[in-house]
Structure formats: C-alpha cells, structure tokens
mmCIF file with all atom_site columns, C-alpha atoms and ligand atoms in Angstrom:
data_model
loop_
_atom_site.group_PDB
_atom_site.id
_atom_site.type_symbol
_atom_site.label_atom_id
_atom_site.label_alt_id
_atom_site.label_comp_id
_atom_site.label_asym_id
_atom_site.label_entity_id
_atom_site.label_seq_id
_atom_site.pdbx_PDB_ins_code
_atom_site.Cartn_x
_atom_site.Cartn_y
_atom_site.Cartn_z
_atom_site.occupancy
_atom_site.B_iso_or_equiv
_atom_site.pdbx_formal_charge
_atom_site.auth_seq_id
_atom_site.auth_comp_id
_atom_site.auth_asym_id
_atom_site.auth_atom_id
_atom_site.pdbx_PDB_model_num
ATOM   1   C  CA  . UNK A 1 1   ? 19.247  13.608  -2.971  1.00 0.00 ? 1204 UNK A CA  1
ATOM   2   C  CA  . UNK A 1 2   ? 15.737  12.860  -2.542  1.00 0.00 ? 1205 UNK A CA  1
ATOM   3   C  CA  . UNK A 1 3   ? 13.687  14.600  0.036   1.00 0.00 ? 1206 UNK A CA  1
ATOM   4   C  CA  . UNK A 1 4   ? 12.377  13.214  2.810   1.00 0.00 ? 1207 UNK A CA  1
ATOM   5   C  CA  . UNK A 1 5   ? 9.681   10.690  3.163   1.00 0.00 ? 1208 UNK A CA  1
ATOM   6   C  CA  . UNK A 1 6   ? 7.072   11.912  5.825   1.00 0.00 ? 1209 UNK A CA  1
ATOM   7   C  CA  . UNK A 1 7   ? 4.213   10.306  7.067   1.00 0.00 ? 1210 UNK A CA  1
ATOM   8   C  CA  . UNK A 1 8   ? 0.706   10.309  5.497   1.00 0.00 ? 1211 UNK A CA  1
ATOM   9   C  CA  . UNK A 1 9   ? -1.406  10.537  8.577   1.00 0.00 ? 1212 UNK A CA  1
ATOM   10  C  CA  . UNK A 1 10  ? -2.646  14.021  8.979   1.00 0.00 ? 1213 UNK A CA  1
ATOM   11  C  CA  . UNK A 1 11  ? -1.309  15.644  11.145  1.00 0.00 ? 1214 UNK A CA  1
ATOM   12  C  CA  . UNK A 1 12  ? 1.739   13.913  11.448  1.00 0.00 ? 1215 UNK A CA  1
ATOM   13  C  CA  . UNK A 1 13  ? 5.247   15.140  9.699   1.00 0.00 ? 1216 UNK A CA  1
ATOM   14  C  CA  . UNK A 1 14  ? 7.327   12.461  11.297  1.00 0.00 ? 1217 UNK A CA  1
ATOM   15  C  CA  . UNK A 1 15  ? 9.865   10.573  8.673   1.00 0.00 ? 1218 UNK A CA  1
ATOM   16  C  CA  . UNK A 1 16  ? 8.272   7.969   7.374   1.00 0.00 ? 1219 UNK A CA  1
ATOM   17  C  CA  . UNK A 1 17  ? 9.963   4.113   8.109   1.00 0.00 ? 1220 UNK A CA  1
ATOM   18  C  CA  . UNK A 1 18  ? 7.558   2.104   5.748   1.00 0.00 ? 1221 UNK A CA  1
ATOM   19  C  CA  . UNK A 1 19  ? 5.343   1.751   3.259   1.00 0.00 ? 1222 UNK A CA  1
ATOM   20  C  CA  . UNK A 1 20  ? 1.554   0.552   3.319   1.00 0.00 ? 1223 UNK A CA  1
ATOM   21  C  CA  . UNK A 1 21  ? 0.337   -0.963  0.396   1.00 0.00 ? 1224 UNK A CA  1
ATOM   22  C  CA  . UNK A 1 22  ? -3.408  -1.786  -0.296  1.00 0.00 ? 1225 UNK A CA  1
ATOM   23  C  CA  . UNK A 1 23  ? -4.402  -4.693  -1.840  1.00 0.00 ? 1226 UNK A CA  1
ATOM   24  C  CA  . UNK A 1 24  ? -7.927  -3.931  -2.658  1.00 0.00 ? 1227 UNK A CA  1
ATOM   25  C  CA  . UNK A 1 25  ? -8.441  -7.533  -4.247  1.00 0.00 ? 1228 UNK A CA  1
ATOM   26  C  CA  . UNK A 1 26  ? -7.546  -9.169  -1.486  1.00 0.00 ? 1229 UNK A CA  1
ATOM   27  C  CA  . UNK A 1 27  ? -8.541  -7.308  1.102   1.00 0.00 ? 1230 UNK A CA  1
ATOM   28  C  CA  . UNK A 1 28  ? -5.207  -7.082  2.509   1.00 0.00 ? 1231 UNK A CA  1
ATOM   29  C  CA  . UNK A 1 29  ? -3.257  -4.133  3.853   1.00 0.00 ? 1232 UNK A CA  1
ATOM   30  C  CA  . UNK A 1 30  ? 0.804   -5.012  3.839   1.00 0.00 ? 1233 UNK A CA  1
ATOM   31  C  CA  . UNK A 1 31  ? 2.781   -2.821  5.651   1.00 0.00 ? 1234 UNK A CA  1
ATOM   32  C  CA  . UNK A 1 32  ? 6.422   -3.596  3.994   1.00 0.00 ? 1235 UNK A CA  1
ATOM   33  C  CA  . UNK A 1 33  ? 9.786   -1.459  3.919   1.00 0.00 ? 1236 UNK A CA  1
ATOM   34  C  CA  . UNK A 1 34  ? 9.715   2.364   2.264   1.00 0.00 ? 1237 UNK A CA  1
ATOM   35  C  CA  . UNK A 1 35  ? 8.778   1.776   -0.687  1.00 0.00 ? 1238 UNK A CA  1
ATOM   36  C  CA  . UNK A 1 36  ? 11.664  3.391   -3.572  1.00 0.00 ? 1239 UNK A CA  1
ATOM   37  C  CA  . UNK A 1 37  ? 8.753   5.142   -5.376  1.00 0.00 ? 1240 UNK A CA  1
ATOM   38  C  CA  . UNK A 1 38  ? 5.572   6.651   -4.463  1.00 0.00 ? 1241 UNK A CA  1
ATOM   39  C  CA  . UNK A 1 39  ? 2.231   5.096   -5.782  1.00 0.00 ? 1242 UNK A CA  1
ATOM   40  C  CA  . UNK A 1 40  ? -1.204  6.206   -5.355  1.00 0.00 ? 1243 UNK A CA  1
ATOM   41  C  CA  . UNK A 1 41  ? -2.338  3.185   -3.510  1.00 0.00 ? 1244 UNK A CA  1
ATOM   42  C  CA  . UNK A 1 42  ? 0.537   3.692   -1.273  1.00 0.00 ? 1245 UNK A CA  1
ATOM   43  C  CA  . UNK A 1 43  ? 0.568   5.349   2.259   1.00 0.00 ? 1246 UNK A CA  1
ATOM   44  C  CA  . UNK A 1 44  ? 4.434   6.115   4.068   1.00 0.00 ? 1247 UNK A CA  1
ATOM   45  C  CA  . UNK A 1 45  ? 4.084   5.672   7.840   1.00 0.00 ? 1248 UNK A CA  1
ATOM   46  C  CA  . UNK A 1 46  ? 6.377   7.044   10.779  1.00 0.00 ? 1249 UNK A CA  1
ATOM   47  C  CA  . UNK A 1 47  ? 7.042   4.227   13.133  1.00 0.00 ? 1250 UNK A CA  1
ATOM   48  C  CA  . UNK A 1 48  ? 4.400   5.450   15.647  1.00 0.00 ? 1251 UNK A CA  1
ATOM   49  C  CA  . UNK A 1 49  ? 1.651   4.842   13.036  1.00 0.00 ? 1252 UNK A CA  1
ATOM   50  C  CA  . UNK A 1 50  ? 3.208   1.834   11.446  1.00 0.00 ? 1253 UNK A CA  1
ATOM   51  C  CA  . UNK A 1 51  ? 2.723   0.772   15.167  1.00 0.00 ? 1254 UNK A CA  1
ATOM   52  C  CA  . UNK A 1 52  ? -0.629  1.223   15.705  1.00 0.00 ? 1255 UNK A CA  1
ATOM   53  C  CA  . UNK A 1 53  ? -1.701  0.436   12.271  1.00 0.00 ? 1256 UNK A CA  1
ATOM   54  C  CA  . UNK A 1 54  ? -5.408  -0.980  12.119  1.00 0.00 ? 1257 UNK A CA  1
ATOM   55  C  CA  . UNK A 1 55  ? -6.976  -2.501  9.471   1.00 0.00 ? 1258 UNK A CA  1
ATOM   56  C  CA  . UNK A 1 56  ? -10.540 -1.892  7.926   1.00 0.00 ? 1259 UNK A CA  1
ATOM   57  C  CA  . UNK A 1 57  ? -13.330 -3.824  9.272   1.00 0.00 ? 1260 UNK A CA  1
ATOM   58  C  CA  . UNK A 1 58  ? -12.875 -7.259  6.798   1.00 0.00 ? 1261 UNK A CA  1
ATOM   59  C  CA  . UNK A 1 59  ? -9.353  -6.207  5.874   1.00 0.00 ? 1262 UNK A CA  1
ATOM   60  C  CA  . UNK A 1 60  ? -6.476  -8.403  7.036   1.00 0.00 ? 1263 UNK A CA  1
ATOM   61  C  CA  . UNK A 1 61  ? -2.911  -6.597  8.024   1.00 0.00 ? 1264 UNK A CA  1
ATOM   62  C  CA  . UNK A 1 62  ? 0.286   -8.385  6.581   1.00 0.00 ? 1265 UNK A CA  1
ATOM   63  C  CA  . UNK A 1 63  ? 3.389   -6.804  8.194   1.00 0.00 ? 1266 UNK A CA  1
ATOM   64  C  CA  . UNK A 1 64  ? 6.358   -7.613  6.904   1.00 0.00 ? 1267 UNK A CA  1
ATOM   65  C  CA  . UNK A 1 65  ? 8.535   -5.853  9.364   1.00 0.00 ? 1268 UNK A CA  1
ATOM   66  C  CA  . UNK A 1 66  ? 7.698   -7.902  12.219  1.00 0.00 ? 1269 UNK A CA  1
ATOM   67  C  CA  . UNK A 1 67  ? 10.236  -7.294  14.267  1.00 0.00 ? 1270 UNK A CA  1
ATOM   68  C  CA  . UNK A 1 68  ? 9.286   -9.845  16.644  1.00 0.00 ? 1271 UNK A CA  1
ATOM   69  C  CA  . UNK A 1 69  ? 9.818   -12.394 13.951  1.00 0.00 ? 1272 UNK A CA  1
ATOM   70  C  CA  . UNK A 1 70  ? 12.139  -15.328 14.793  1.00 0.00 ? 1273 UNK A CA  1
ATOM   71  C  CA  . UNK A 1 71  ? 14.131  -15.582 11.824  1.00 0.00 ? 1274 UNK A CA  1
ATOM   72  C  CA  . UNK A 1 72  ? 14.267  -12.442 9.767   1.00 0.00 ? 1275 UNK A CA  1
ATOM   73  C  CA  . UNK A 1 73  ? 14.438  -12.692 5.657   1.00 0.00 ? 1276 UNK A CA  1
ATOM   74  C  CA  . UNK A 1 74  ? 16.839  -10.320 4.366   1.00 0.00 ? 1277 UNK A CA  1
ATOM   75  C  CA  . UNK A 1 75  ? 16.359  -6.814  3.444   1.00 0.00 ? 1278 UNK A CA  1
ATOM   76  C  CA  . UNK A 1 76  ? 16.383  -7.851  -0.142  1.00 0.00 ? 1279 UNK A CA  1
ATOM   77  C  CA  . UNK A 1 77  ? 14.204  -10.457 0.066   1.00 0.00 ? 1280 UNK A CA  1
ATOM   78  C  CA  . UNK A 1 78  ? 11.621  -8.050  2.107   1.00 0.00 ? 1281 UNK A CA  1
ATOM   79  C  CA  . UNK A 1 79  ? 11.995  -5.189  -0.437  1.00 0.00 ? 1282 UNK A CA  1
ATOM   80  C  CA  . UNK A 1 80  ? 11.460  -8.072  -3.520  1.00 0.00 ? 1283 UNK A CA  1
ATOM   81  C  CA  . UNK A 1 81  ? 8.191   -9.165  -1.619  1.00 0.00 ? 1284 UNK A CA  1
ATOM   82  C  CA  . UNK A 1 82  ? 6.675   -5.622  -0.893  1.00 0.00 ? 1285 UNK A CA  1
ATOM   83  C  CA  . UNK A 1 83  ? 7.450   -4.818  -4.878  1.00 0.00 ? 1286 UNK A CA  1
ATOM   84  C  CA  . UNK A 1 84  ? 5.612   -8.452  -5.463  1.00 0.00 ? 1287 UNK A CA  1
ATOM   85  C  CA  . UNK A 1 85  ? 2.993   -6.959  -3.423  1.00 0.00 ? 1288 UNK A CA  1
ATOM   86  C  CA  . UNK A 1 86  ? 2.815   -3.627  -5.042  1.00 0.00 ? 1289 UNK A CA  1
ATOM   87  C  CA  . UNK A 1 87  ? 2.922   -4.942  -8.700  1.00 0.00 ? 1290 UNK A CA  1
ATOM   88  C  CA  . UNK A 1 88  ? 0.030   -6.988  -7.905  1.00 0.00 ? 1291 UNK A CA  1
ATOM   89  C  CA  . UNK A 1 89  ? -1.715  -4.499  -6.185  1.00 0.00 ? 1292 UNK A CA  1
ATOM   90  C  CA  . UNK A 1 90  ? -1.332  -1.851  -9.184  1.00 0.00 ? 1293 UNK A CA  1
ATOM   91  C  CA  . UNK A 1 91  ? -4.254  -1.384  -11.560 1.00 0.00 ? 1294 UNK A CA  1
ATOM   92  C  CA  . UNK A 1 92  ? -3.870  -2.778  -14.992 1.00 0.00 ? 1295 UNK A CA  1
ATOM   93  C  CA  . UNK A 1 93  ? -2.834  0.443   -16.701 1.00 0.00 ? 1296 UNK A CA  1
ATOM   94  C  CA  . UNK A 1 94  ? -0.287  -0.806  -18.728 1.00 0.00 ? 1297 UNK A CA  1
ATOM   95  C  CA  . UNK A 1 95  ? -2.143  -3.516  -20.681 1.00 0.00 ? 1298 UNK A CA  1
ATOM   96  C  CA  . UNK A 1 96  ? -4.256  -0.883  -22.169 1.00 0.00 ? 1299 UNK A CA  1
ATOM   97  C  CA  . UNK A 1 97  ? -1.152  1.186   -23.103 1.00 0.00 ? 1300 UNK A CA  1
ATOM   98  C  CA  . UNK A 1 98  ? 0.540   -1.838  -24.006 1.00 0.00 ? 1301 UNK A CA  1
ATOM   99  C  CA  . UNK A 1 99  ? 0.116   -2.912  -28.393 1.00 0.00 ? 1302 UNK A CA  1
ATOM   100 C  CA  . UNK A 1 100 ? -1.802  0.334   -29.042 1.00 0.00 ? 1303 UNK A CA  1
ATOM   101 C  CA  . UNK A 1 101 ? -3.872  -2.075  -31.690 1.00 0.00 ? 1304 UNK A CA  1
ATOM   102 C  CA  . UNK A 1 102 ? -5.718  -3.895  -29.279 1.00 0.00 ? 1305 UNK A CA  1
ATOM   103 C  CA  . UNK A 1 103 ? -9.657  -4.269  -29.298 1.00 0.00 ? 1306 UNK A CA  1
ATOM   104 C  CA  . UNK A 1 104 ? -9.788  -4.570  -25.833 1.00 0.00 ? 1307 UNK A CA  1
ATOM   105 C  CA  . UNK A 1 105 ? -13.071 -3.995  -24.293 1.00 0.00 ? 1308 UNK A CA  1
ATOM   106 C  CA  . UNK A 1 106 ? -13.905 -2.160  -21.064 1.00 0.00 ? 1309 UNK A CA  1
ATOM   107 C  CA  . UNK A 1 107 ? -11.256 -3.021  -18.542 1.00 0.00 ? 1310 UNK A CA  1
ATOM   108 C  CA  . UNK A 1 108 ? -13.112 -4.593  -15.279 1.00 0.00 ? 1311 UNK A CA  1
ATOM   109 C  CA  . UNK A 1 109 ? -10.687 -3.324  -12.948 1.00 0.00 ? 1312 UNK A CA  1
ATOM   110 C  CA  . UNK A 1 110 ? -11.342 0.070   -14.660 1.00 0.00 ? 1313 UNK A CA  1
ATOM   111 C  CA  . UNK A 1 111 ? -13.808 1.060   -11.522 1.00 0.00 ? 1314 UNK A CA  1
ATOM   112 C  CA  . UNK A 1 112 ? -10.396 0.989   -9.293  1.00 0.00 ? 1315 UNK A CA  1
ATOM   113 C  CA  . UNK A 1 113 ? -9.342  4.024   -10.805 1.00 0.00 ? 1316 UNK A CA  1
ATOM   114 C  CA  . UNK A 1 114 ? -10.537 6.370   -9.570  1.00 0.00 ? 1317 UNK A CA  1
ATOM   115 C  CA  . UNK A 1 115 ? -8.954  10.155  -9.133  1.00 0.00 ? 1318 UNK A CA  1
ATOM   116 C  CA  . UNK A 1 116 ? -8.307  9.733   -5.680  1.00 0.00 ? 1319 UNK A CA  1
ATOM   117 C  CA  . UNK A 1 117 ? -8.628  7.119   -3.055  1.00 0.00 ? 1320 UNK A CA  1
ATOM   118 C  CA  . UNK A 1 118 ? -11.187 7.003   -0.346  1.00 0.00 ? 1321 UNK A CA  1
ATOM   119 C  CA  . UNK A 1 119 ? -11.542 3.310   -0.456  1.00 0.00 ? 1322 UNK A CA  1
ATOM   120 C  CA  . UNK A 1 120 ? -11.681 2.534   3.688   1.00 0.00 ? 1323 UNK A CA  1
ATOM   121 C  CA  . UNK A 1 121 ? -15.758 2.885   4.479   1.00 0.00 ? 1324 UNK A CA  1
ATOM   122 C  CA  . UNK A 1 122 ? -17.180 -0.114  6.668   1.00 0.00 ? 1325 UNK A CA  1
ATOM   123 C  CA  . UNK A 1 123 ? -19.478 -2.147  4.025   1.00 0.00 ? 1326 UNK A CA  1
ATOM   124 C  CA  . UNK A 1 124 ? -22.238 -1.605  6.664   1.00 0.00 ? 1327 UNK A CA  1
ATOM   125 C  CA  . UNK A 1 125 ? -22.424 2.084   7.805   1.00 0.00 ? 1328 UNK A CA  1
HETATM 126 ZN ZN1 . ZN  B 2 .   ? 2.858   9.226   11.613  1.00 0.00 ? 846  ZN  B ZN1 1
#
C-alpha cells in the first residue's frame, strides 16, 4: 500500500485531503482532490490548510471541492478536471524528450524549471 499523504505546510503532519496545483501561466492556484501522483508543482493539504488556503497577491484560487457547491460533479469528473489542470500546468519536458531528432531551439518555458520551487514572492516587495 502506499504511505500516507501528509500535508506540505511546515509544521504540519496532518493527512493530507487534497491536492494544490499551481498554474504559474495563469496565475491560478486550484485546489482539486489528492492528486494519484506527486508532482513538483504540487502541494498535499490537510483539511485545516485546504481551509484557509490564500492565494498570492495577483493569484486567483479555483477550488474544486467546494463543498458548498449546489450541485456537485462527480468524483470522476473532479479527478479528470484536476489531471486537466495538472497536465496543463506541467512544464513541457516531454516535447524535448519526445523524436530525439528534433532541432528544437531553446524551450521558452525552460526558465520554469527550475530545481526547486520558490515561486510565491509579491511582484512588489
Ligand atoms: Zn496542514
């Protein structure tokens, strides 16, 4: 079995109940069901945290957990968004593994790749 998913927040070793993605093109944080995988532009919250979530200054929080919604989607219909969310979200790794002949030049979403993420500084500090 897998281990268990804990929250990111320092600090904090509650299990995690969902997933925040960050969409840095967008500006948009989605908070969505656990995600199946871990990614690097991923963050697993506890319910506290997924609670009090705040966004960025200029960043705009999608939740798709609202449970205050009227009419819920289903669960699979959720999980198929946050992985529409994540897949756009990822960096485009795979297009430079992808032919292995390709003259591609410099990628321009190369500068997103950094080796870690410390993305979340106000633009005027
Ligand atoms: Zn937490």
């Amino acid at each position: 079995m897998s281990p268990v998913r804990r929250c990111s927040r320092t600090a904090c070793g509650r299990p995690a109940v969902a997933t925040l993605t960050y969409v840095y093109a967008d500006s948009t944080a989605v908070l969505g069901p656990l995600a199946t995988y871990a990614e690097p532009h991923c963050y697993d919250l506890c319910a506290e945290h997924s609670e009090r979530l705040t966004a960025p200054r200029g960043w705009e929080v999608v939740r798709l957990l609202d449970s205050s919604a009227p009419a819920r989607p289903s669960g699979d219909d959720l999980e198929a968004l946050a992985n529409a969310v994540r897949e756009a979200a990822r960096p485009q790794e795979r297009a430079a593994g992808a032919g292995g002949g390709g003259a591609r030049a410099a990628d321009p979403m190369e500068v997103a790749r950094r080796g870690h993420l410390r993305v979340l500084r106000s633009p005027d500090n």
